[in-house]
XYZ file of C-alpha atoms in Angstrom:
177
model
C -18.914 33.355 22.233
C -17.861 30.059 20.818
C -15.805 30.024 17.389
C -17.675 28.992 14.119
C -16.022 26.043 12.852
C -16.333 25.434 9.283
C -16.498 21.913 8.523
C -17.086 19.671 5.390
C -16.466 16.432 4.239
C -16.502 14.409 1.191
C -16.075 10.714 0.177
C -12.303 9.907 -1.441
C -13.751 7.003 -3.251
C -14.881 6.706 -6.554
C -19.020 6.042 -7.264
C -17.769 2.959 -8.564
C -15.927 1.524 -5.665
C -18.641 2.610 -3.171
C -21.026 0.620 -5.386
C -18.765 -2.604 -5.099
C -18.501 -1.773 -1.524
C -22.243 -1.415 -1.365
C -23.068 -4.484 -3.553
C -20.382 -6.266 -0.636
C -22.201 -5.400 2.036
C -25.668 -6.266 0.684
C -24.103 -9.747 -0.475
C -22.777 -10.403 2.986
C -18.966 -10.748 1.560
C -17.429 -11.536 5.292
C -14.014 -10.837 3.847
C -14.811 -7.376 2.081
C -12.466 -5.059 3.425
C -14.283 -2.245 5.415
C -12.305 0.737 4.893
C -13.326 4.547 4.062
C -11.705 7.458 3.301
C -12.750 11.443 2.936
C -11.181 14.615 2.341
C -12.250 16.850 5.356
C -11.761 20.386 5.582
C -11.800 21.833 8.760
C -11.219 26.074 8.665
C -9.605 25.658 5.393
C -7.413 22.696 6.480
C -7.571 19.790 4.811
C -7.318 16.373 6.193
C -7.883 12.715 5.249
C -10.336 10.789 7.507
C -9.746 7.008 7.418
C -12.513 4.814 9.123
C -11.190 1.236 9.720
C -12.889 -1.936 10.769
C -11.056 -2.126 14.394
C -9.079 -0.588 16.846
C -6.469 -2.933 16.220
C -5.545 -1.869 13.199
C -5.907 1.412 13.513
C -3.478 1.593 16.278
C -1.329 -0.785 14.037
C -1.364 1.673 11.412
C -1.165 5.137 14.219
C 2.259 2.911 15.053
C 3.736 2.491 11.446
C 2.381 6.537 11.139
C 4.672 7.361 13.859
C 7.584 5.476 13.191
C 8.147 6.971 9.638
C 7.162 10.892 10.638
C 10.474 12.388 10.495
C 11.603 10.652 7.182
C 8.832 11.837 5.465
C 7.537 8.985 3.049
C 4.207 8.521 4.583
C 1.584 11.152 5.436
C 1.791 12.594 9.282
C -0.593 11.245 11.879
C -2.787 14.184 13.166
C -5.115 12.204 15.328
C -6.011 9.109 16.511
C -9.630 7.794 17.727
C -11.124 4.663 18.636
C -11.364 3.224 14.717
C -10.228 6.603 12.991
C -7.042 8.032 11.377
C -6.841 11.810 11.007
C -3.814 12.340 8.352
C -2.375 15.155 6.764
C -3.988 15.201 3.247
C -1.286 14.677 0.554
C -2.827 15.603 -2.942
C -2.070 12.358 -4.934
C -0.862 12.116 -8.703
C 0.441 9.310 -10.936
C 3.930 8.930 -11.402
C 5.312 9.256 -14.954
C 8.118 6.978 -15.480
C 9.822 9.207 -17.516
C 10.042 12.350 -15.592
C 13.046 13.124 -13.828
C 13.179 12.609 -10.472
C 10.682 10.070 -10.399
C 13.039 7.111 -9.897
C 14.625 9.002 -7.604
C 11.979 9.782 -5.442
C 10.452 6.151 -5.357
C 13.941 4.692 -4.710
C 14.309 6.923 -1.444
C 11.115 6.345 -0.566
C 11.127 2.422 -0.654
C 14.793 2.882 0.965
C 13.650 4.619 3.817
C 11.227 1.816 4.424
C 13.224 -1.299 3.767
C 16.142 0.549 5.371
C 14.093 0.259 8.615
C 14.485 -3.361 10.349
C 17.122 -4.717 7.628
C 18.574 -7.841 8.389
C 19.810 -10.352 6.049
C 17.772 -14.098 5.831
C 18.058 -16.786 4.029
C 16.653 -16.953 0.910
C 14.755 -20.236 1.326
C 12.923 -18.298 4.472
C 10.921 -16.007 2.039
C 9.488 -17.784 -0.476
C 10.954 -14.860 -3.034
C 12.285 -17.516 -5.289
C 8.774 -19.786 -5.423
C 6.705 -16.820 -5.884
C 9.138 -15.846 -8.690
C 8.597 -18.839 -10.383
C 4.432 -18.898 -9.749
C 4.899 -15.538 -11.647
C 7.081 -16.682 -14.564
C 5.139 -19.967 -14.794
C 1.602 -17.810 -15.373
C 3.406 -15.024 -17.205
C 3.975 -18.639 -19.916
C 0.423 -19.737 -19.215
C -0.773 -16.735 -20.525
C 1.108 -16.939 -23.294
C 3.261 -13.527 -22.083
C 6.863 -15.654 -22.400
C 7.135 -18.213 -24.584
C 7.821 -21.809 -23.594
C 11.762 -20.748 -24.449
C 12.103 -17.739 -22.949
C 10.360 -18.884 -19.534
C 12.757 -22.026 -19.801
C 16.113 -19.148 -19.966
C 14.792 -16.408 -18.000
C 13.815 -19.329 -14.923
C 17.219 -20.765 -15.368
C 18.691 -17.365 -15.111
C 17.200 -17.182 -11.823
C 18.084 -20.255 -10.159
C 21.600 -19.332 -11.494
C 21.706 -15.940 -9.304
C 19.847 -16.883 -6.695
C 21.160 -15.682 -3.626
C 21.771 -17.624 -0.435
C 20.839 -14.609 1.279
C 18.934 -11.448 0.925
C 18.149 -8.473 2.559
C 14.901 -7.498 4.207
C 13.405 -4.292 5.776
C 10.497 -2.959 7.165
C 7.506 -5.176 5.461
C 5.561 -1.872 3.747
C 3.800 -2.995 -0.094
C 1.042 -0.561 -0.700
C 2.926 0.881 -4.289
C 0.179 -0.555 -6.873
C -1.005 1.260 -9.435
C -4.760 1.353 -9.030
């Protein structure tokens, strides 16, 4: 006699981002990303199911899964299909600035990552300094900094701008959503 499996699954998304997704896809948007996510709980474990557009990137991300298992920043692969990710399920929560431990916990985390691959390039290589100044430039557009303080703080930066910098493993996915 076969074991029951229990098995459900839910949708990780908010109703509001599955209606943009939806409103995407019925607009034809060719560069919508096509991504989904559920909690599945299979016997009482649970697991996050990501569907992604490609095999590509799927084995892309099974890769960058793998690489980082033992340091323990990203979530562990369980399984890998054709277009799927199986991952441990890692309850998320905002961080609170002011808690302690949280800077300490983000700094090892982004560590670990840039830590992997470091080499040092020259600054011109990276754009870092033009995108700084696209930033400071719209943060005065807006009318954030003043036409002073963007003058001081963008003069400030040309002043310590490094020849050089240091660059690891290319990993950005800390925003806030």
């Amino acid at each position: 006699m076969a074991a029951r499996i229990a098995y459900r699954q839910r949708s990780l998304e908010t109703p509001k981002n599955r209606l943009r997704r939806l409103w995407r896809r019925v607009t034809a948007h060719p560069q919508a990303k096509v991504r989904h996510a559920y909690l599945v709980t299979v016997n009482g474990l649970e697991l996050k199911r990501v569907v992604l557009p490609d095999s590509r990137i799927t084995s892309q991300l099974a890769a960058v899964l793998e690489r980082f298992r033992e340091d323990d920043v990203l979530p562990a692969l369980v399984a890998q299909y054709t277009s799927e990710l199986w991952v441990e399920f890692v309850e998320g929560e905002r961080i609170r600035p002011g808690e302690p431990g949280t800077a300490a916990a983000v700094a090892r985390a982004f560590a670990v990552l840039y830590r992997a691959d470091a080499r040092q390039v020259p600054e011109a290589e990276t754009g870092v300094h033009a995108e700084l100044c696209r930033d400071l430039e719209f943060l005065r557009e807006a009318g954030v900094l003043d036409r002073r303080l963007h003058h001081r703080v963008l003069a400030g930066a040309e002043r310590l701008r490094p020849e050089k910098i240091w660059v690891g493993y290319d990993y950005m996915d800390a925003i806030v959503p």
